[in-house]
Short mmCIF file of C-alpha atoms in Angstrom, two decimals:
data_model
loop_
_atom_site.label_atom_id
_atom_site.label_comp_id
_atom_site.label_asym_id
_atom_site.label_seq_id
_atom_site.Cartn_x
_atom_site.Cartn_y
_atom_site.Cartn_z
CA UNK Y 1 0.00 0.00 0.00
CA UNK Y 2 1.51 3.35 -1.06
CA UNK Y 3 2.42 5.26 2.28
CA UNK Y 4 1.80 9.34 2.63
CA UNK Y 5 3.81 11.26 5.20
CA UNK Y 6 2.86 14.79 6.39
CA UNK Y 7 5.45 16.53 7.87
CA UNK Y 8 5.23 18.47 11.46
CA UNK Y 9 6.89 20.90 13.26
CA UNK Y 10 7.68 18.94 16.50
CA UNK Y 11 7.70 15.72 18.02
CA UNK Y 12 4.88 17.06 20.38
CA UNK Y 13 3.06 18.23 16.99
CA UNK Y 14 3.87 14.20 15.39
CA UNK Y 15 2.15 12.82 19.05
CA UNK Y 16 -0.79 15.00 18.64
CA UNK Y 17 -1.68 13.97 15.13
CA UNK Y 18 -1.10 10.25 15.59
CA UNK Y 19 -3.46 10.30 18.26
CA UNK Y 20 -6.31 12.78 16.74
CA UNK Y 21 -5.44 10.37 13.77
CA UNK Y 22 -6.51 7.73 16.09
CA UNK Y 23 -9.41 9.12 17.75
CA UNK Y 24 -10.94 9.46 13.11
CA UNK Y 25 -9.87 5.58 12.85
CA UNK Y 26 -7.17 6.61 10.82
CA UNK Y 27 -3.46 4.23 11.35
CA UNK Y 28 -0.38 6.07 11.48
CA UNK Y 29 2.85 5.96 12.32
CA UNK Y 30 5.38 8.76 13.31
CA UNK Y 31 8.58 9.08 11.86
CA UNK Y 32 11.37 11.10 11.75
CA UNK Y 33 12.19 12.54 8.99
CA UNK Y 34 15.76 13.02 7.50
CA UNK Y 35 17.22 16.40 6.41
CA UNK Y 36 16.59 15.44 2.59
CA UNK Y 37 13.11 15.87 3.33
CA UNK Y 38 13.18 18.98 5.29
CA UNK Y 39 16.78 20.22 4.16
CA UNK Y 40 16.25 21.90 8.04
CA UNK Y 41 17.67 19.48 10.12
CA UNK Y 42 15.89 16.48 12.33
CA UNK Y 43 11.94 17.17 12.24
CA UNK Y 44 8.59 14.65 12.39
CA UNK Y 45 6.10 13.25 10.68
CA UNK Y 46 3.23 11.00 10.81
CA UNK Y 47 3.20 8.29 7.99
CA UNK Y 48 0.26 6.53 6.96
CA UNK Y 49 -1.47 5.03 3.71
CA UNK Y 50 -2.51 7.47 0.87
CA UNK Y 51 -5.64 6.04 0.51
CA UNK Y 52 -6.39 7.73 4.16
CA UNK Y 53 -5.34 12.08 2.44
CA UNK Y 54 -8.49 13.21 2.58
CA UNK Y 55 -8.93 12.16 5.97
CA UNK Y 56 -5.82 12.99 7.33
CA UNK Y 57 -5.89 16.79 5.75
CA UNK Y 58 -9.27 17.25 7.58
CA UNK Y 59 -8.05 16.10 11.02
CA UNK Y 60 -5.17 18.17 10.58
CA UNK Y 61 -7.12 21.01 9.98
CA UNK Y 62 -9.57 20.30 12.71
CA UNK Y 63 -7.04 19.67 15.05
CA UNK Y 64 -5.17 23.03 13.70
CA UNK Y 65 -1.88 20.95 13.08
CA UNK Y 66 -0.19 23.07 10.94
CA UNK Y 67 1.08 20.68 8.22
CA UNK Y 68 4.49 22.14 6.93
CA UNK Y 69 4.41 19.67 3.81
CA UNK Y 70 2.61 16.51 1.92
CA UNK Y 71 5.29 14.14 0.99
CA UNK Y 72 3.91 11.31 -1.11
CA UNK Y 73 5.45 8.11 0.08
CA UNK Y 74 7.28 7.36 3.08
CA UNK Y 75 10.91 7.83 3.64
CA UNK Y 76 10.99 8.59 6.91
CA UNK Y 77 12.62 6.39 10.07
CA UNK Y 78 10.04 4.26 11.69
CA UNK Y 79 10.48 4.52 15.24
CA UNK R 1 10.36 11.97 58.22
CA UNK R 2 10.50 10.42 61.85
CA UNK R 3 7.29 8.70 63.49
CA UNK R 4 6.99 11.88 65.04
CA UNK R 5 7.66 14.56 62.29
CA UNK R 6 4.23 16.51 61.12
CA UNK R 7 4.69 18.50 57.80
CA UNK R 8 3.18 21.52 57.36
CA UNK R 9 4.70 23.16 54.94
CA UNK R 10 3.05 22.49 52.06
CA UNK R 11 3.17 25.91 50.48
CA UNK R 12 6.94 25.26 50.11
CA UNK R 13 6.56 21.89 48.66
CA UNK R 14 3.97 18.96 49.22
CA UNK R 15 5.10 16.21 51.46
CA UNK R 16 4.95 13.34 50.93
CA UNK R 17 3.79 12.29 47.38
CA UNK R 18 0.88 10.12 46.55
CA UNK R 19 2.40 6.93 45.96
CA UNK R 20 1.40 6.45 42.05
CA UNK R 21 3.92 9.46 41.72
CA UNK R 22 6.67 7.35 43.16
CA UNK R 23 5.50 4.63 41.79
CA UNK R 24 5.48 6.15 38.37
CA UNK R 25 8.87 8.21 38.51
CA UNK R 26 10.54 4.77 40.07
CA UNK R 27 9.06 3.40 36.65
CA UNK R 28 10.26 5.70 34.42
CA UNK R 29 14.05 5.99 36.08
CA UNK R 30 14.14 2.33 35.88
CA UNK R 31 12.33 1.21 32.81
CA UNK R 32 11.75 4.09 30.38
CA UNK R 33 13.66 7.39 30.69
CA UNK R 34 14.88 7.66 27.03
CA UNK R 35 15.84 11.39 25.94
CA UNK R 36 12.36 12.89 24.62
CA UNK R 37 12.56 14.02 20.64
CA UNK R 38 16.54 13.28 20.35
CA UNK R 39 16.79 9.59 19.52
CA UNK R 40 13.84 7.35 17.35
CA UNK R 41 14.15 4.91 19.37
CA UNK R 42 11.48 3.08 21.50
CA UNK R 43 12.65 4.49 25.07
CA UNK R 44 13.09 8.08 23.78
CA UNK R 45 9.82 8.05 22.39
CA UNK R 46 8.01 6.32 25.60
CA UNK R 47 9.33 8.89 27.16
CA UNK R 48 8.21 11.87 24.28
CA UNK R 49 4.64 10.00 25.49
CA UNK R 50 4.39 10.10 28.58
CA UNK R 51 5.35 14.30 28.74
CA UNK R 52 2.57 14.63 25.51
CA UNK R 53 0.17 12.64 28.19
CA UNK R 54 1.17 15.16 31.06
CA UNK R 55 0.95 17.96 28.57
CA UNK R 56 -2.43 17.44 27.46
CA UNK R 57 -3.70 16.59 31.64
CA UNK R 58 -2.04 19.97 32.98
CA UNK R 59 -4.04 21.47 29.74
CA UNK R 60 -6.78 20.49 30.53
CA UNK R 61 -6.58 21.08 34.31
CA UNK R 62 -5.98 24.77 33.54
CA UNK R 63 -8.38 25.19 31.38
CA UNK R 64 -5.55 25.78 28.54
CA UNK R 65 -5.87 26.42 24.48
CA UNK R 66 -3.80 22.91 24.09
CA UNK R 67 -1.01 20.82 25.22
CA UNK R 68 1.62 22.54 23.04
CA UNK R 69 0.77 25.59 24.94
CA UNK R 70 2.27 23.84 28.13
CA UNK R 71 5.91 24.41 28.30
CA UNK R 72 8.04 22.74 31.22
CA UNK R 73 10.77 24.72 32.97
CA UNK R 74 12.68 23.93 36.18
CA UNK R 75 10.11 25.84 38.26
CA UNK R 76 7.47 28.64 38.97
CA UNK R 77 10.49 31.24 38.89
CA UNK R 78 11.87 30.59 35.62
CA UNK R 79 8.40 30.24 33.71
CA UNK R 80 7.81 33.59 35.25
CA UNK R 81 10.97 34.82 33.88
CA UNK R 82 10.81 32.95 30.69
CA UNK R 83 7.15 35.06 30.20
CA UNK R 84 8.46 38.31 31.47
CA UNK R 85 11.57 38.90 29.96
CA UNK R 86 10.24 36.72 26.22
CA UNK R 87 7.34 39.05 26.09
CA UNK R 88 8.28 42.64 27.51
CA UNK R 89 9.84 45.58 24.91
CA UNK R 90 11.62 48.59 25.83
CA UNK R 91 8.98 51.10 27.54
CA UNK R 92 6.65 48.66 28.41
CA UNK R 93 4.29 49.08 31.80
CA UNK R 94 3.49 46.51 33.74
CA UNK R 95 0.74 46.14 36.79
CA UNK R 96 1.57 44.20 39.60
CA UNK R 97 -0.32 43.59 42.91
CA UNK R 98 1.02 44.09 46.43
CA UNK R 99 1.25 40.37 47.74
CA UNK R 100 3.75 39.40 44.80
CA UNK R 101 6.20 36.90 45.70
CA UNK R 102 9.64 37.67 44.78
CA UNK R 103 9.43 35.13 41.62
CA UNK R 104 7.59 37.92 40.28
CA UNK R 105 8.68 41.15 41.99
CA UNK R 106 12.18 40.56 41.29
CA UNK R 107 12.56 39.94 37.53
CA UNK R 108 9.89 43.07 37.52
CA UNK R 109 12.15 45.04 39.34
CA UNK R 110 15.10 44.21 37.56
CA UNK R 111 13.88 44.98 34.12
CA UNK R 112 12.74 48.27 35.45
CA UNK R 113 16.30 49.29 37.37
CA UNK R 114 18.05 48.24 33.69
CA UNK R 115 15.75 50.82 32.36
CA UNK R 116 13.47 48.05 30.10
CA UNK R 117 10.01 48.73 32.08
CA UNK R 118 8.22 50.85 34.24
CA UNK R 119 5.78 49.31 36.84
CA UNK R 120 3.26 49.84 39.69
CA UNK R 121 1.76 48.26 42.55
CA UNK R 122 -2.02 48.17 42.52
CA UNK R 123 -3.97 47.10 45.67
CA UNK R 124 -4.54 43.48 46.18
CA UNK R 125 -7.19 45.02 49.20
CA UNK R 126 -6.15 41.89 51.48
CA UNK R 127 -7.18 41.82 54.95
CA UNK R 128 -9.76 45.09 54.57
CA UNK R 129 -13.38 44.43 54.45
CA UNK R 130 -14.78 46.48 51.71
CA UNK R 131 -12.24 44.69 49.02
CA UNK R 132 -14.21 43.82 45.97
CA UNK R 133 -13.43 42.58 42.58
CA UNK R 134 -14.91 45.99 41.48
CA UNK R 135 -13.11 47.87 44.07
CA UNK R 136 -9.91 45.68 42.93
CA UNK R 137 -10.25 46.48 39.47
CA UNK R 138 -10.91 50.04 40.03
CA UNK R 139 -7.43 50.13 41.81
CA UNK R 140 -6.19 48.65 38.61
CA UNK R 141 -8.06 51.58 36.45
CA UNK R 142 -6.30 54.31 38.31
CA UNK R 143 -2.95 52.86 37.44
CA UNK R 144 -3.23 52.49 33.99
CA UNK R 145 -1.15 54.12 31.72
CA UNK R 146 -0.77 54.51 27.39
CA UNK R 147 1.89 51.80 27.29
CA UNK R 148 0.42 49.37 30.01
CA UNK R 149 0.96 45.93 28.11
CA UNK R 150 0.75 43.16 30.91
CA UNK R 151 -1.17 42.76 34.62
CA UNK R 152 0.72 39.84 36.45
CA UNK R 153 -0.65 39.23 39.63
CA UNK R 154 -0.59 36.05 42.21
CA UNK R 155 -3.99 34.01 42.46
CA UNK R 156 -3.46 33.04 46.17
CA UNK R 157 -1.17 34.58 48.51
CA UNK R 158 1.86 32.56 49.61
CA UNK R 159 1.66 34.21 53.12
CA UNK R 160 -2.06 33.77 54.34
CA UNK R 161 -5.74 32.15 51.86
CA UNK R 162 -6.39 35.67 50.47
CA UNK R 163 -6.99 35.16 46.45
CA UNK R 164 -6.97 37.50 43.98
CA UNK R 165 -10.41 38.28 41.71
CA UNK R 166 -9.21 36.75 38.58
CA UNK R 167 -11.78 36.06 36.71
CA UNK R 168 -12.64 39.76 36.92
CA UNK R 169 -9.31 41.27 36.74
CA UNK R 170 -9.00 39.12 33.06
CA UNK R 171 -12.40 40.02 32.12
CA UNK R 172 -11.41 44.01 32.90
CA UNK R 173 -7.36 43.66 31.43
CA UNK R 174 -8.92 41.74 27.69
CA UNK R 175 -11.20 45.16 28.24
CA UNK R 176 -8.46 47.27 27.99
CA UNK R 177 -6.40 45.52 25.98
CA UNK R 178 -3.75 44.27 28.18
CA UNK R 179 -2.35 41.31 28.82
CA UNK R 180 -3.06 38.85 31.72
CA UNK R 181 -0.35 36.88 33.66
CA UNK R 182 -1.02 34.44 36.43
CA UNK R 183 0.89 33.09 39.46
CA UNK R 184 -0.87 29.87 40.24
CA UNK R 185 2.14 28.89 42.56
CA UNK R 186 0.01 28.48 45.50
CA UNK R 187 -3.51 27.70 43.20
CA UNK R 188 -2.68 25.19 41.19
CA UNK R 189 -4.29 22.16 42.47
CA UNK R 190 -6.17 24.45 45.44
CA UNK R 191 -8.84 26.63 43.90
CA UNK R 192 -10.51 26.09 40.38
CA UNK R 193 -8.93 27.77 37.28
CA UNK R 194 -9.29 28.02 33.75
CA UNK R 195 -7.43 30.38 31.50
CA UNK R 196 -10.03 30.74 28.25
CA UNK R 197 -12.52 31.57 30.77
CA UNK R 198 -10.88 33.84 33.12
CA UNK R 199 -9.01 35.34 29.94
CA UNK R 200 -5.56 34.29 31.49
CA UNK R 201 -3.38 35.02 28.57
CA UNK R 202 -0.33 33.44 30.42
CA UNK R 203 -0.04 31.18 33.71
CA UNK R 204 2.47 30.04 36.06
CA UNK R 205 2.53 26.56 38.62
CA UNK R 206 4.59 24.36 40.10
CA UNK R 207 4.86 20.39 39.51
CA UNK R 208 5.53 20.10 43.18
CA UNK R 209 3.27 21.71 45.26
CA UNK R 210 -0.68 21.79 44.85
CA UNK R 211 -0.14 19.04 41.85
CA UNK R 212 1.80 16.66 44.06
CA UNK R 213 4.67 16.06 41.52
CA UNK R 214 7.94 16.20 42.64
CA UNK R 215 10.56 18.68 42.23
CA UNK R 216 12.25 19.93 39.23
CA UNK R 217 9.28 20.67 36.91
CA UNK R 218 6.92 23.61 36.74
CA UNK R 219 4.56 25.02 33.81
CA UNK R 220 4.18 27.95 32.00
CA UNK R 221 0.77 27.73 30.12
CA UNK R 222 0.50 29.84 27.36
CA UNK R 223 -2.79 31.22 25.32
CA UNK R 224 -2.49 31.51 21.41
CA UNK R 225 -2.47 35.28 21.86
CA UNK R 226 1.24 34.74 23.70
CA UNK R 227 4.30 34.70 21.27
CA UNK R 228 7.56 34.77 23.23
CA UNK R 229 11.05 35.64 21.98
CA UNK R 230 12.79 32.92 23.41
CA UNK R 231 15.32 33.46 26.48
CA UNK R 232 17.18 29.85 26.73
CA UNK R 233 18.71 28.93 23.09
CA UNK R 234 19.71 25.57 22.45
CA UNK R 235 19.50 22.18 21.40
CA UNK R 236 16.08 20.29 21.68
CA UNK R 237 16.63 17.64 18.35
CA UNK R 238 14.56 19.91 15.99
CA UNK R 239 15.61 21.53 13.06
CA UNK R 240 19.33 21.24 13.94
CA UNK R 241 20.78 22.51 10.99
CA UNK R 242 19.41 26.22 11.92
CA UNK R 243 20.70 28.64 14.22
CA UNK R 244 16.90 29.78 14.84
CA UNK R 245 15.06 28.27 17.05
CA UNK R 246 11.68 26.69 15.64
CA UNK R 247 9.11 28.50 15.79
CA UNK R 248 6.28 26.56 17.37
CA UNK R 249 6.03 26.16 21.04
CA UNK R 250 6.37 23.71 23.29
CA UNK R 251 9.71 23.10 21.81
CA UNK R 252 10.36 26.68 20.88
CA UNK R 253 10.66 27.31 24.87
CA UNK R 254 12.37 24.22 26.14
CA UNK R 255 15.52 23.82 25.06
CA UNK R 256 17.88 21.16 26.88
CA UNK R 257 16.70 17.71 28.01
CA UNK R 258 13.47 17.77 29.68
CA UNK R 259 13.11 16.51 33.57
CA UNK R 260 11.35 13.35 32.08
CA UNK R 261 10.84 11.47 35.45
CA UNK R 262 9.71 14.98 36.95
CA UNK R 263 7.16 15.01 34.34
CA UNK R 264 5.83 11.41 34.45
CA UNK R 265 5.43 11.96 38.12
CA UNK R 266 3.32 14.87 37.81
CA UNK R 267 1.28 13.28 35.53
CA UNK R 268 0.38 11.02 38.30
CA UNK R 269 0.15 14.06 40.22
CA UNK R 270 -2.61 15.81 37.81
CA UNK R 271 -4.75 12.34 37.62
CA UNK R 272 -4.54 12.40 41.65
CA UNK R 273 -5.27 15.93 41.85
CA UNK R 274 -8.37 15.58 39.32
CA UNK R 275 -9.46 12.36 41.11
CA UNK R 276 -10.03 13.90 44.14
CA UNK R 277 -11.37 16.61 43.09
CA UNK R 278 -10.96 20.79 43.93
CA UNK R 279 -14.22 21.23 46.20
CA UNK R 280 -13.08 17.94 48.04
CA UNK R 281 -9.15 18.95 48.75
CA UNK R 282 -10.45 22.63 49.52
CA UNK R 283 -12.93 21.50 51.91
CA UNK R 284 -10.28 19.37 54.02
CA UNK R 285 -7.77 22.30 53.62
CA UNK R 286 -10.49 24.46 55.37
CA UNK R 287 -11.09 21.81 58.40
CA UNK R 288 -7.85 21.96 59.52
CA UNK R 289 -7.63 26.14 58.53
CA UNK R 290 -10.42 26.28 60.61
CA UNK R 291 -9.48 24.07 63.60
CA UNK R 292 -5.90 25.91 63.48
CA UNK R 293 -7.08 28.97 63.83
CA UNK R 294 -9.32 27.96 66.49
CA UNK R 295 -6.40 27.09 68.80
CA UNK R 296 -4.44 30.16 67.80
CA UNK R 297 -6.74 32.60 68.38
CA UNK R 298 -7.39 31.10 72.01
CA UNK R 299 -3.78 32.46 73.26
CA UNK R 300 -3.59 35.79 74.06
CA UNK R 301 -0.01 36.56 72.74
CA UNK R 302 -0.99 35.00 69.08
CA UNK R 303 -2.00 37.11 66.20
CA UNK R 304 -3.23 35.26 63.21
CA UNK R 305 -2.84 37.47 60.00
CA UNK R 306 -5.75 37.64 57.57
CA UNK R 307 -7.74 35.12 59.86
CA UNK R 308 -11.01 35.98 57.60
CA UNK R 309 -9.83 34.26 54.48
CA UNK R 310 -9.68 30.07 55.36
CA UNK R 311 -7.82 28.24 53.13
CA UNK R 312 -4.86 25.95 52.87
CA UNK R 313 -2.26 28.62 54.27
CA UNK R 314 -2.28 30.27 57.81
CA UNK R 315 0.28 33.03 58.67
CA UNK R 316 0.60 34.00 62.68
CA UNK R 317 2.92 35.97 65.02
CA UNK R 318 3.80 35.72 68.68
CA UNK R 319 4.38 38.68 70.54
CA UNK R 320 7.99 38.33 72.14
CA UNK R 321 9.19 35.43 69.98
CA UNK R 322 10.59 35.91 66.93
CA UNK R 323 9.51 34.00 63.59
CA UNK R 324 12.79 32.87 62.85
CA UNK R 325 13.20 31.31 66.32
CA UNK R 326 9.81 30.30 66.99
CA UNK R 327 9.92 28.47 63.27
CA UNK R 328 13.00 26.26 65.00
CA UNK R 329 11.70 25.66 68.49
CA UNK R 330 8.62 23.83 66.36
CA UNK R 331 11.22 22.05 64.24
CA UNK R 332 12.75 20.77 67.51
CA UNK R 333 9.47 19.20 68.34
CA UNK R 334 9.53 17.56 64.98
CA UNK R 335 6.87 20.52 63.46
CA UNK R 336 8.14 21.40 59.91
CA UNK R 337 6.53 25.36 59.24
CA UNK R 338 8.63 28.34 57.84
CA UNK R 339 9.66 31.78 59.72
CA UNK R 340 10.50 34.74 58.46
CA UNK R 341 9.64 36.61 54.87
CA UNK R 342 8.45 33.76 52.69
CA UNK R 343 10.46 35.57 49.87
CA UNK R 344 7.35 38.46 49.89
CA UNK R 345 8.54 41.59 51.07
CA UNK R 346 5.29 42.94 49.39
CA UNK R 347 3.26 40.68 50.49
CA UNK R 348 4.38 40.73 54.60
CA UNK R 349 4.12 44.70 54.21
CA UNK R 350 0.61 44.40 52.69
CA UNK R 351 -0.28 42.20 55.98
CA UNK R 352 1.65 44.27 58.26
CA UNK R 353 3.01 41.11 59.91
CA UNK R 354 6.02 42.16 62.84
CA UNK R 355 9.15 43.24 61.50
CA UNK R 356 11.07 40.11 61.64
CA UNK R 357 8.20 38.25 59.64
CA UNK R 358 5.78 35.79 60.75
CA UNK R 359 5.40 31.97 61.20
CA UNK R 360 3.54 30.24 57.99
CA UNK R 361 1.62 26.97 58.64
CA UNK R 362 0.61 25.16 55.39
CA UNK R 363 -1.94 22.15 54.38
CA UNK R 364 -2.02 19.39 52.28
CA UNK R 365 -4.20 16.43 50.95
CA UNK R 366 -1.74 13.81 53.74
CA UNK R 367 -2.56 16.28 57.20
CA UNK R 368 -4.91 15.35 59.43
CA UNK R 369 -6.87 17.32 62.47
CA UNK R 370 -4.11 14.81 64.46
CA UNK R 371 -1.39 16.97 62.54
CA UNK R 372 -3.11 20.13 63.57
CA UNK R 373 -3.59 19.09 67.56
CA UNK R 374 0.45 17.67 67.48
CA UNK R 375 1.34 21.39 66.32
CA UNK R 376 -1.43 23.37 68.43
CA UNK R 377 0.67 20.74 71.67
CA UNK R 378 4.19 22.00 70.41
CA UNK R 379 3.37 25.52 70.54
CA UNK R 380 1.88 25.44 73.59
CA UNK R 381 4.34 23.81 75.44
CA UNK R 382 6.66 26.73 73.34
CA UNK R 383 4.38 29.41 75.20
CA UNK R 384 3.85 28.30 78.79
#
């Protein structure tokens, strides 16, 4: 299954969405994500199947994540 | 503590801990205390958890925007600082009310002898019986100036159970326009509070006291409306490749490693806290005010300060002894309570308490009216 990642500011901002994720039945995982991805140094994600964007971008919103990129696939380090 | 030691000192620090904090900081020490946000592995990221879990409790407790708006520092005094000296510009004024502890009257006064701020002291109108929130507020009218841009004030004295109006003085600063800072230092876990309701734009507390954590964390507790500059720079594994600082908070504020077992125990500390429940740890607080005061004001050479306001603090002098001395002549007979200034200059003027301070008896969820009758025995057999 193709894998998504949207990219967050923090590790607090990564916990957050995983578990608002949650709460809308939606799986994800959090990841960090490498400097090739961010070219800003270490940052987070939360990494979960494509098929689940629209759901994802409305929790976000909801939530008021602020979302500082879409990446389509993963790439990021499980943890 | 010997079989004979009774603590009242709560107001300095809340002893002993409910045992799910122990249990729970024993826990983490031993079986999870990874570095939060610097490695992706499993421990550091139990441990990034289990401060997200406390984040989102001490939210919630204070009636908070959202758990990234709870940042952890070392203490009450250095979220105070962190707020004053991230938000306050050059020409700034700033209110402040006359029971201030020092963790706010001191980084106020320094910013205004380097020539940052300007400041004034409005009447908290403790102790005198036509004090009001109107009345309060009123005092805070008169002192307003052009360039007034923040009202910090304590919620409940450190010294006696006077609290400050709040709820009003927020409603009257968002009025104005001005800013609204909180000391919850001796609050927090005593009397109910919520910052979107009492329009608390920024508020202080300690993990150790009224929230039964232990020590080395407190909170500062930020609304939206609150962008700091940051006063701590460092490393906190975001965005390492920058010399700024990110700009969201929690992380934008805490930079260093993170008290993790600290945390994790105050977690346990919130859940206690909420368990119990505010009307139910402010009604016991009260019995033994009450039955303190009682004694005290039976001998003749006691004055209790404030003895109006009943609540979990009780400030008293004797004539003849002083504070200092009578505060060790308890300890001797195994009563922990605290002479002298309880770092309030302000406040102990306000109260008019004897020159060399007063003695400060403090409760907690663990005393008992056996606590109470063990202290009321000790300083009797100091008086006859």
């Amino acid at each position: 299954m193709k894998q998504c990642t949207a990219a967050l500011g923090s590790l607090t901002y990564a916990i957050k969405a995983q578990r608002a994720l949650a709460e809308a039945g939606v799986h994800s995982e959090i990841v960090k994500l490498d400097s090739s991805m961010t070219r800003r140094g270490c940052s987070y994600g939360v990494e979960y199947s494509c098929s689940d964007q629209r759901s994802v971008r409305a929790v976000m919103s909801a939530e008021k994540i602020t979302v500082t990129g879409y990446i389509n696939g993963g790439g990021g380090s499980l943890l | 503590m010997t079989p004979h030691t009774v603590y009242l000192d709560n107001a300095a620090t809340t002893f002993p801990k409910p045992a799910v904090v122990l249990t729970e900081v024993n826990d983490c020490i031993r079986r999870y205390c990874g570095n939060p946000g610097r490695g992706s592995h499993p421990l550091a990221m139990s441990s990034a958890e289990r401060i997200f879990e406390c984040r989102t409790a001490a939210a919630e407790l204070l009636g908070g925007d959202a758990p990234e708006n709870i940042i952890f520092t070392m203490n009450t005094t250095y979220a105070i600082n962190l707020l004053l000296k991230g938000l306050l510009r050059h020409g700034d004024h700033v209110l402040i009310s006359d029971l201030e502890h020092n963790s706010v009257f001191r980084p106020i006064w320094k910013l205004a002898h380097d020539g940052v701020i300007e400041y004034d002291v409005f009447p908290s109108m403790c102790g005198q019986q036509n004090a009001s929130p109107v009345r309060i507020c009123a005092g805070i009218a008169r002192r307003i100036k052009p360039n007034t841009r923040l009202v910090i004030c304590t919620h409940a004295s450190n010294l006696c159970s006077y609290s400050l109006p709040i709820a009003e003085i927020g409603a009257f600063c968002h009025r104005h326009g001005i800013l609204f800072a909180v000391d919850a230092a001796q609050s927090a876990g005593h009397l109910p509070l919520h910052m979107k309701q009492m329009n608390i734009d920024a508020l202080a507390a300690p993990g150790h006291k009224g929230l039964y954590g232990i020590q080395g964390v407190g909170i500062l507790a930020l609304s939206d409306a609150v962008p700091l500059s940051t006063v701590i720079e460092g490393g906190n594994g975001l965005l390492s490749l920058e010399g700024n600082m990110p700009e969201q908070p929690p992380e934008r504020y805490e930079s260093g490693t993170l008290p993790t077992p600290s945390i994790a125990g105050l977690l346990r500390g919130i859940e206690t806290v909420s368990t119990l429940g505010l009307p139910k740890i402010a009604a016991h607080e009260e019995q033994l005010f009450f039955r303190a005061r009682e004694y005290l004001s039976s001998q003749k050479t006691v004055t209790v300060h404030a003895p109006e306001y009943a609540g979990a603090t009780l400030l008293f002098s004797v004539d003849g002894i002083p504070s200092e001395r009578l505060a060790a002549e308890l300890g001797r007979r195994g009563i922990c309570v605290r002479g002298g200034y309880h770092c309030s200059a302000l406040g102990h003027a306000t109260l008019k308490t004897p020159p060399d301070g007063a003695v400060r008896i403090s409760f907690g969820i663990f005393n008992t009216t056996s606590d109470i009758d063990c202290f009321s025995a000790a300083l009797s057999d100091i008086l006859a």
